[in-house]
mmCIF file with all atom_site columns, C-alpha atoms in Angstrom:
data_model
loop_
_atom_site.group_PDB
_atom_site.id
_atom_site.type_symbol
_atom_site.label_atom_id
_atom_site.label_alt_id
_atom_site.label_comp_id
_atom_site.label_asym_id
_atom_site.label_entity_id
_atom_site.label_seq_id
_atom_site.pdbx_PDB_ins_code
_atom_site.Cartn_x
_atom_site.Cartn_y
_atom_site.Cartn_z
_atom_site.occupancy
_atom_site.B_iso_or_equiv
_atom_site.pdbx_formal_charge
_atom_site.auth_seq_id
_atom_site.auth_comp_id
_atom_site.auth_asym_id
_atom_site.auth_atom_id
_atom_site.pdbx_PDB_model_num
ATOM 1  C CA . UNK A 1 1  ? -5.115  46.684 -10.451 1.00 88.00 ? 1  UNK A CA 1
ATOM 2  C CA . UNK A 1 2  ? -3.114  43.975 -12.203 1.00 94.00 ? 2  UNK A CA 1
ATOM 3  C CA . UNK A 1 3  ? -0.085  41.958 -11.072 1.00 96.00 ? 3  UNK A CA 1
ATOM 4  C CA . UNK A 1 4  ? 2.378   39.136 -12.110 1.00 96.00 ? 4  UNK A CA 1
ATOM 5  C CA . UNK A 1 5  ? 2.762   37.459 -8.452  1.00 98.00 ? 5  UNK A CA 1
ATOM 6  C CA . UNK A 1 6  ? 2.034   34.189 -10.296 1.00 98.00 ? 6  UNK A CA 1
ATOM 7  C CA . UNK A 1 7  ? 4.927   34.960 -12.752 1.00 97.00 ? 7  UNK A CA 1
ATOM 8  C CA . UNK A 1 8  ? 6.842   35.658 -9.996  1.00 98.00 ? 8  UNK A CA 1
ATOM 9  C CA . UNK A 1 9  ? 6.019   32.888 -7.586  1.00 97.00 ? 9  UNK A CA 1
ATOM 10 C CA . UNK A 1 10 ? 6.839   30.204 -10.421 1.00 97.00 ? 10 UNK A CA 1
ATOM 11 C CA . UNK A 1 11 ? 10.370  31.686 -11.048 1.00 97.00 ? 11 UNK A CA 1
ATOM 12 C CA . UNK A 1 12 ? 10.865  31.742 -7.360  1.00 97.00 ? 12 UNK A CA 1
ATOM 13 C CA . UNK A 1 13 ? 9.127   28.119 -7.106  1.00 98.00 ? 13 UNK A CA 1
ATOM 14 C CA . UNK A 1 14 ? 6.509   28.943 -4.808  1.00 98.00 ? 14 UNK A CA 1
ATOM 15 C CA . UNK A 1 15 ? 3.427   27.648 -4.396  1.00 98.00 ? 15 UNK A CA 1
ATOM 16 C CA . UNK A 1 16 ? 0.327   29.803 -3.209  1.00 98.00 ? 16 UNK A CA 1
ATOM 17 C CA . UNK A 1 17 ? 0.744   28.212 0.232   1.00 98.00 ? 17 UNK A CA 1
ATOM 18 C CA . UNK A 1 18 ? 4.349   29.008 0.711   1.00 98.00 ? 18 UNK A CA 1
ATOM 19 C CA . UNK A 1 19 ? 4.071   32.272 -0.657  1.00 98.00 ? 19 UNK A CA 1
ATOM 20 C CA . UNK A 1 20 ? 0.846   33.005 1.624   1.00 98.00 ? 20 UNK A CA 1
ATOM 21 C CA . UNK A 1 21 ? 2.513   31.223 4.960   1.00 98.00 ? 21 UNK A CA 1
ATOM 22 C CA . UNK A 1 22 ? 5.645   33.718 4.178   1.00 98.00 ? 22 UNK A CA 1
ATOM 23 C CA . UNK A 1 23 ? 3.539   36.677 4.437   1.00 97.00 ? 23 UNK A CA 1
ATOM 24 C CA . UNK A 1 24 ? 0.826   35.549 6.683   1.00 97.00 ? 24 UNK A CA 1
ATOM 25 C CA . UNK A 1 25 ? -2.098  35.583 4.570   1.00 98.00 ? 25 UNK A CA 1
ATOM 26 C CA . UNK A 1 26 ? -4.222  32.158 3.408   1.00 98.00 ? 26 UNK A CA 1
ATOM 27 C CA . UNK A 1 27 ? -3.537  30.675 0.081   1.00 98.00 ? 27 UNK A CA 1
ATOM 28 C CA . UNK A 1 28 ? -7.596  31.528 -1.129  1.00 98.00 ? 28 UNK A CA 1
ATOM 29 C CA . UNK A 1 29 ? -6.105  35.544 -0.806  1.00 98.00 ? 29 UNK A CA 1
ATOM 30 C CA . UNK A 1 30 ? -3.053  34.145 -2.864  1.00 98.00 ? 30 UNK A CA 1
ATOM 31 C CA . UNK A 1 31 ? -5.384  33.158 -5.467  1.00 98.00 ? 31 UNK A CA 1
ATOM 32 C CA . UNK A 1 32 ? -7.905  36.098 -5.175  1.00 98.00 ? 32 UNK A CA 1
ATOM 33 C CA . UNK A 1 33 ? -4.997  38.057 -6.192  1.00 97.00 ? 33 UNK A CA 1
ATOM 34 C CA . UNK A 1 34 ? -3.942  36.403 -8.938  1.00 97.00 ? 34 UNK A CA 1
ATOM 35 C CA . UNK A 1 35 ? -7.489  36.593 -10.649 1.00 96.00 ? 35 UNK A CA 1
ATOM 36 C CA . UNK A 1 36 ? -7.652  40.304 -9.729  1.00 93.00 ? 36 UNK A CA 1
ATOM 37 C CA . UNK A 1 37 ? -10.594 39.691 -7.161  1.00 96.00 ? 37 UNK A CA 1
ATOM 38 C CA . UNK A 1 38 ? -8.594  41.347 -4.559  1.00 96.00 ? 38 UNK A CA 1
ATOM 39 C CA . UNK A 1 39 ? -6.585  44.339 -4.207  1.00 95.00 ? 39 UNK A CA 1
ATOM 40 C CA . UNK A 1 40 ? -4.226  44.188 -1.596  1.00 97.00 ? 40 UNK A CA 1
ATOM 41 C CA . UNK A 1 41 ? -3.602  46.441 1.072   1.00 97.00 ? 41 UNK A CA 1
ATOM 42 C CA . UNK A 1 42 ? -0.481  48.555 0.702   1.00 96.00 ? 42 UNK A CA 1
ATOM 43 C CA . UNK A 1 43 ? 1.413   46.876 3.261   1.00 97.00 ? 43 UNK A CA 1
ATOM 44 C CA . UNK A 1 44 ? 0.706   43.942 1.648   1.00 98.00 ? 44 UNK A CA 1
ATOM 45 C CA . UNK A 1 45 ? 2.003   44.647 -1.184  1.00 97.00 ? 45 UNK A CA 1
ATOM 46 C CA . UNK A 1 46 ? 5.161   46.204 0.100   1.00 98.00 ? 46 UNK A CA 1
ATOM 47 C CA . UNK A 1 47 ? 5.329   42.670 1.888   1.00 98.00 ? 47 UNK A CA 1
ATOM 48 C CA . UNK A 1 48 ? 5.233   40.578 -1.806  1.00 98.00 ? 48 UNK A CA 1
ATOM 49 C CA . UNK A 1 49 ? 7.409   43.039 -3.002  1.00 98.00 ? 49 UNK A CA 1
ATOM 50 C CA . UNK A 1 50 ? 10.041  42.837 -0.548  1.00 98.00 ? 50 UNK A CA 1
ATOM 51 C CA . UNK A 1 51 ? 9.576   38.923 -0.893  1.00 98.00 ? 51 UNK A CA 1
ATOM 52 C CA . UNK A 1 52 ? 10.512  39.188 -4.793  1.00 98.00 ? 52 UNK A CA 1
ATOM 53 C CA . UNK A 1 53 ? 13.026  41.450 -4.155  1.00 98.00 ? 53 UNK A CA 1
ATOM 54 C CA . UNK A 1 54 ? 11.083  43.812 -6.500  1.00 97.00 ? 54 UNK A CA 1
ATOM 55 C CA . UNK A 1 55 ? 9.748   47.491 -6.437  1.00 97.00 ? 55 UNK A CA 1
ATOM 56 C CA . UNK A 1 56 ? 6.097   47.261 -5.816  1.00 97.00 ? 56 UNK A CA 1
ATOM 57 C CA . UNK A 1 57 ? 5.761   48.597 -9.067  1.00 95.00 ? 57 UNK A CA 1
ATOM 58 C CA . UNK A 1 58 ? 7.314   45.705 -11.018 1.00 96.00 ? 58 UNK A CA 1
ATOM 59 C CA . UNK A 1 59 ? 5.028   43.290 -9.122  1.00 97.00 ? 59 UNK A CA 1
ATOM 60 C CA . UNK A 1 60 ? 1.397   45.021 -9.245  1.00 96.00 ? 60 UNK A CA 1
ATOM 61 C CA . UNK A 1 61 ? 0.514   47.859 -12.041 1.00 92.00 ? 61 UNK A CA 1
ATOM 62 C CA . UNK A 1 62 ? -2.590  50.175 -12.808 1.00 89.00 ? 62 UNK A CA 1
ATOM 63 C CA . UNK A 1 63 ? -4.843  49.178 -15.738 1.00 81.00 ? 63 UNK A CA 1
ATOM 64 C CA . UNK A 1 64 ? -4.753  51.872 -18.159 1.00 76.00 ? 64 UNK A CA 1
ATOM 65 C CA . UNK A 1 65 ? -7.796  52.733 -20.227 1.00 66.00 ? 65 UNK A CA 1
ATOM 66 C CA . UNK A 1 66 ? -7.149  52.897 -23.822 1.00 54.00 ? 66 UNK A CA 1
#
């Protein structure tokens, strides 16, 4: 699974740590994210979403195989 949370925490101008203290995770799974080494849990995602202000679905996205 992909995502754009970086893309979304620069227009929202957040760093890793304030985005992870906002949804009480630690900045290393803020950057484990962003390099697609971790999927997050659902509610987790729901939580980033909700953040953004964003469907789930603008935020994180399936890779498709071509």
């Amino acid at each position: 699974m992909k995502n754009n949370i970086k893309v979304q925490r620069a227009i929202h101008n957040l760093t890793q740590a304030d985005l992870a203290n906002k949804i009480g995770v630690s900045r290393q799974t803020i950057n484990a994210m962003e390099k697609n080494k971790y999927v997050p849990s659902t509610v987790l995602a729901l939580k980033i979403a909700k953040l953004f202000k964003l469907p789930v679905e603008q935020i994180f996205f399936l890779e498709t195989d071509d």
